[in-house]
Amino acid sequence: MKLEIILRTCDRGNISKFPRFINVSKAKLLLGCVASLINAANQVQGHIISYKILDDDSTPETFHQLQSLFKQSKHSYKFVKLENTGSHYTALKQFELCRDSNADLVYSIEDDYLHCPTALKEALEEFIFLQQKYPIEKPLCLFLWDQPEDYEAKHLSPELIMRGKYRHWKTGWFTTYSFITSPMIFRTYWDLFETLATQYQEWDGTGKKEDTIHEGNTISKIWETDVMRINPIPSLTLHMQGHLQEDPYINWRYWWKQYTIIEKQKMRYQ
C-alpha cells in the first residue's frame, strides 16, 4: 500500500484563541510533533510512504531544523514551495495535494499532533484488517485521535465498536483537518473541503458556533453519511491544543518526553 503524508507546518503561534495545555513555544511544539511523526513512519515496513511538507513561512531557524529532522526519515520527502502564506491558503493547498495524489491513501496532518511510535504501522494494518474482518460497505476514514469531546453528553450517540488487531476502533462523525483516507474522497466531496479551507472561522466561544464555518458543518457531513470514520481506543495521536482536547487517560507528558525522539539518531526537540 502507498501512503502519502501531506504535512502543514507553521511556527507562528496558535490559530485557536484558547491556550494550549502544553507550555512550549510553537516552534518547539512543531518540531517535537514532526519528530514523532517521522519516528512513527520509520517504524512502518512493507508499505511505501512519502511526504510533502507545506511550511507556512516559519522562521529560517525553524525551517532549517525541520529540514534536519527530515534527513532522518527512511522515506522520501519533498518541501513544496508556496506562492502565498496564511492558514486559508495553505489548508487549501494541503487539500489540493491530497485530492491530486496518486497514492492509495493520503494522510492530511497538521503540525500539532503528537504520534506514538506505532501510530502509522497500526493505521495501515488496521485499514486492511478491518475491511477484511467486517462487512464494511463504505470507504474508510481513519481519525487517529480519540477526541475527548466526543464523550460529552451533548455529543453522545450510538456508535459501532470494532475489535482490530491491536485495539478497538469506534465510529464517529467528526474530524479535524488531520485524518487518513483515499484521495478519491477529496475528489468526490471537493466542494466541502474547499469551503472548509477557504472560509474556516475559529469560534471564539461566544454566539452560535453554527454561524461560523468549521469542520462540523462541512467535511463532517461526509463522515455522517457516506464514509465510515473510525478512531482508535485509546488514541494513536494526541492533539496538543486546549484543555478540552487533553486526553484524561493518556499521560501526554510521557508521550512528549519519549516520542519526540527519532530512534535512528536520538534527535530530541523539547
Coordinates of C-alpha atoms in Angstrom, one line a residue:
M1 CA 0.0 0.0 0.0
K2 CA 1.2 3.5 -0.8
L3 CA 0.6 6.3 1.7
E4 CA 1.4 10.0 1.0
I5 CA 1.7 12.2 4.0
I6 CA 0.7 15.8 3.4
L7 CA 2.0 17.8 6.3
R8 CA 1.3 21.5 7.0
T9 CA 3.7 23.4 9.3
C10 CA 3.9 26.9 10.7
D11 CA 5.8 28.2 13.8
R12 CA 3.8 31.5 14.2
G13 CA 1.6 30.7 17.2
N14 CA -1.8 29.2 17.5
I15 CA -4.9 29.7 15.2
S16 CA -7.1 28.9 18.2
K17 CA -7.9 31.7 20.7
F18 CA -7.6 29.2 23.6
P19 CA -4.2 28.4 25.2
R20 CA -2.6 25.0 24.7
F21 CA -2.2 22.6 27.6
I22 CA 1.5 22.2 26.8
N23 CA 3.6 25.2 27.7
V24 CA 6.2 25.4 24.9
S25 CA 6.7 27.7 22.0
K26 CA 5.0 26.8 18.7
A27 CA 8.4 26.1 17.2
K28 CA 9.3 23.5 19.8
L29 CA 5.8 22.0 19.6
L30 CA 6.0 21.8 15.8
L31 CA 9.4 20.2 15.8
G32 CA 8.5 17.7 18.6
C33 CA 5.3 16.6 16.9
V34 CA 7.0 16.3 13.5
A35 CA 9.8 14.2 15.1
S36 CA 7.1 11.9 16.5
L37 CA 5.5 11.6 13.0
I38 CA 8.8 10.8 11.3
N39 CA 9.6 8.2 14.0
A40 CA 6.2 6.6 13.6
A41 CA 6.6 6.4 9.8
N42 CA 10.1 5.0 10.2
Q43 CA 8.5 2.0 12.1
V44 CA 6.4 1.1 9.0
Q45 CA 7.6 -1.9 6.9
G46 CA 6.0 -3.4 3.8
H47 CA 4.3 -0.2 2.6
I48 CA 5.6 2.8 0.5
I49 CA 5.5 6.2 2.3
S50 CA 6.3 9.6 1.0
Y51 CA 5.9 13.1 2.4
K52 CA 5.0 16.5 1.0
I53 CA 5.7 19.3 3.5
L54 CA 4.0 22.7 3.2
D55 CA 5.7 25.2 5.5
D56 CA 3.9 28.4 6.0
D57 CA 6.7 31.0 6.4
S58 CA 8.3 29.6 9.5
T59 CA 11.4 31.4 10.7
P60 CA 14.7 30.4 9.0
E61 CA 15.9 28.7 12.2
T62 CA 12.8 26.6 12.5
F63 CA 12.8 25.7 8.8
H64 CA 16.4 24.6 9.0
Q65 CA 15.6 22.4 12.0
L66 CA 12.7 21.0 10.1
Q67 CA 14.9 20.1 7.2
S68 CA 17.4 18.5 9.5
L69 CA 14.6 16.3 11.0
F70 CA 13.6 15.0 7.6
K71 CA 17.1 13.9 6.9
Q72 CA 16.4 11.2 9.5
S73 CA 13.4 9.9 7.6
K74 CA 13.6 6.5 6.0
H75 CA 11.1 7.6 3.4
S76 CA 11.2 10.1 0.5
Y77 CA 10.1 13.7 1.2
K78 CA 9.7 17.0 -0.6
F79 CA 9.3 20.5 0.6
V80 CA 6.6 22.2 -1.5
K81 CA 7.3 25.8 -2.4
L82 CA 4.3 28.0 -1.5
E83 CA 3.3 31.1 -3.5
N84 CA 1.3 32.6 -0.7
T85 CA 1.1 32.4 3.1
G86 CA -1.7 32.2 5.6
S87 CA -3.8 29.3 7.0
H88 CA -6.6 29.5 4.4
Y89 CA -4.1 29.3 1.5
T90 CA -2.0 26.5 3.0
A91 CA -5.1 24.5 4.1
L92 CA -6.4 24.7 0.5
K93 CA -3.0 23.7 -0.9
Q94 CA -2.9 20.7 1.5
F95 CA -6.3 19.5 0.4
E96 CA -5.4 20.0 -3.2
L97 CA -2.4 17.8 -2.8
C98 CA -4.5 15.1 -1.1
R99 CA -7.0 15.3 -3.9
D100 CA -4.4 15.1 -6.7
S101 CA -2.3 12.3 -5.0
N102 CA -1.8 9.0 -6.9
A103 CA -1.3 7.1 -3.6
D104 CA -3.7 4.5 -2.2
L105 CA -4.1 6.6 0.9
V106 CA -3.3 10.1 2.0
Y107 CA -2.7 11.5 5.5
S108 CA -3.7 15.1 5.8
I109 CA -1.9 16.1 9.0
E110 CA -1.3 19.3 11.0
D111 CA 1.8 20.1 12.9
D112 CA 0.4 19.9 16.5
Y113 CA -0.4 16.2 16.6
L114 CA 1.9 14.0 18.7
H115 CA 2.2 10.5 17.4
C116 CA 3.0 7.3 19.4
P117 CA 5.6 5.1 17.6
T118 CA 3.1 2.5 16.3
A119 CA 0.6 5.1 15.0
L120 CA 1.1 4.6 11.3
K121 CA 2.1 1.0 11.5
E122 CA -1.2 0.2 13.2
A123 CA -3.2 2.6 11.0
L124 CA -2.1 0.9 7.8
E125 CA -2.5 -2.6 9.1
E126 CA -5.9 -1.8 10.6
F127 CA -7.1 -0.2 7.4
I128 CA -6.7 -3.6 5.7
F129 CA -7.6 -5.8 8.6
L130 CA -10.9 -4.1 9.5
Q131 CA -12.1 -4.1 5.9
Q132 CA -11.4 -7.8 5.6
K133 CA -12.9 -8.8 9.0
Y134 CA -16.1 -6.7 9.0
P135 CA -18.7 -6.2 6.2
I136 CA -17.8 -2.5 5.7
E137 CA -19.5 -1.3 2.6
K138 CA -18.4 2.3 2.8
P139 CA -15.0 3.8 2.2
L140 CA -13.0 4.3 5.4
C141 CA -11.5 7.4 7.1
L142 CA -9.1 6.9 10.0
F143 CA -9.0 9.7 12.6
L144 CA -6.1 8.7 14.8
W145 CA -7.2 10.7 17.8
D146 CA -9.9 9.5 20.3
Q147 CA -11.2 13.0 20.8
P148 CA -12.3 13.6 24.4
E149 CA -15.1 16.0 23.3
D150 CA -16.9 13.1 21.6
Y151 CA -17.8 11.8 25.0
E152 CA -19.6 14.8 26.2
A153 CA -23.3 14.4 26.9
K154 CA -24.3 16.7 24.0
H155 CA -22.3 14.6 21.5
L156 CA -23.3 11.1 22.7
S157 CA -24.9 8.8 20.1
P158 CA -24.9 5.1 19.4
E159 CA -21.6 4.1 17.8
L160 CA -20.2 0.9 16.4
I161 CA -17.2 -0.6 18.2
M162 CA -14.9 -3.0 16.2
R163 CA -12.0 -5.0 17.6
G164 CA -8.9 -4.5 15.5
K165 CA -5.6 -6.3 15.5
Y166 CA -4.2 -4.1 18.3
R167 CA -7.0 -2.1 19.8
H168 CA -10.7 -1.3 19.4
W169 CA -12.0 1.2 16.9
K170 CA -15.1 3.4 17.2
T171 CA -17.2 5.0 14.5
G172 CA -17.9 8.7 14.7
W173 CA -18.9 11.8 12.7
F174 CA -16.2 14.4 13.3
T175 CA -12.6 15.0 12.2
T176 CA -10.2 18.0 12.3
Y177 CA -8.1 18.5 9.2
S178 CA -6.0 15.5 10.2
F179 CA -7.1 12.1 9.0
I180 CA -6.2 9.2 6.6
T181 CA -8.4 8.3 3.7
S182 CA -8.4 7.8 -0.1
P183 CA -7.7 10.7 -2.5
M184 CA -11.0 9.8 -4.1
I185 CA -12.8 11.1 -1.1
F186 CA -11.2 14.6 -1.7
R187 CA -12.2 14.4 -5.3
T188 CA -15.8 13.3 -4.7
Y189 CA -16.5 15.9 -2.0
W190 CA -14.2 18.6 -3.1
D191 CA -16.7 21.4 -2.6
L192 CA -16.9 20.7 1.2
F193 CA -13.1 20.6 1.5
E194 CA -12.7 23.8 -0.4
T195 CA -15.3 25.6 1.7
L196 CA -13.6 24.5 4.9
A197 CA -10.1 25.5 3.8
T198 CA -11.1 28.9 2.4
Q199 CA -13.8 30.0 4.8
Y200 CA -12.9 28.5 8.1
Q201 CA -13.6 30.7 11.1
E202 CA -12.3 30.0 14.6
W203 CA -15.2 30.1 17.1
D204 CA -14.4 32.5 20.0
G205 CA -16.7 30.8 22.5
T206 CA -19.5 33.4 22.1
G207 CA -22.6 33.3 20.0
K208 CA -23.6 30.3 18.0
K209 CA -20.8 28.1 16.7
E210 CA -23.0 27.1 13.7
D211 CA -22.8 30.7 12.5
T212 CA -19.1 30.0 11.7
I213 CA -17.6 27.7 9.0
H214 CA -15.8 24.8 10.7
E215 CA -15.3 21.0 10.3
G216 CA -18.6 20.1 11.9
N217 CA -20.7 21.8 9.2
T218 CA -18.5 20.9 6.2
I219 CA -16.5 17.8 6.0
S220 CA -18.3 16.1 8.9
K221 CA -21.2 15.7 6.5
I222 CA -19.1 13.2 4.6
W223 CA -18.4 11.1 7.7
E224 CA -22.0 11.3 8.9
T225 CA -23.4 9.7 5.7
D226 CA -21.1 8.4 3.0
V227 CA -17.7 7.4 4.6
M228 CA -17.2 5.4 7.8
R229 CA -15.0 7.5 10.0
I230 CA -13.3 5.5 12.8
N231 CA -10.9 6.3 15.6
P232 CA -8.8 4.1 17.8
I233 CA -9.4 3.5 21.5
P234 CA -7.1 4.6 23.0
S235 CA -5.6 7.3 20.8
L236 CA -2.7 6.8 18.5
T237 CA -2.1 10.5 18.3
L238 CA -2.8 13.4 20.7
H239 CA -3.9 16.9 19.6
M240 CA -1.8 19.2 21.6
Q241 CA -4.3 22.0 21.8
G242 CA -6.6 23.4 24.5
H243 CA -7.7 21.7 27.7
L244 CA -10.9 20.5 26.1
Q245 CA -8.6 18.4 23.8
E246 CA -6.5 16.9 26.6
D247 CA -7.0 13.2 26.9
P248 CA -7.7 12.4 30.6
Y249 CA -6.4 8.8 30.3
I250 CA -3.1 9.3 28.5
N251 CA 0.0 10.9 30.1
W252 CA 0.9 13.4 27.4
R253 CA 4.0 14.5 29.3
Y254 CA 5.3 10.9 29.0
W255 CA 4.5 10.9 25.3
W256 CA 6.2 14.3 24.9
K257 CA 9.3 13.1 26.7
Q258 CA 9.6 9.7 24.9
Y259 CA 8.0 10.1 21.4
T260 CA 9.8 13.3 20.3
I261 CA 12.9 11.3 19.8
I262 CA 13.7 9.9 16.3
E263 CA 15.1 6.5 17.2
K264 CA 17.7 6.4 14.4
Q265 CA 19.7 9.3 15.7
K266 CA 18.1 10.0 19.1
M267 CA 17.3 13.5 18.0
R268 CA 15.1 15.3 20.5
Y269 CA 13.1 18.5 20.2
Q270 CA 11.7 19.7 23.5

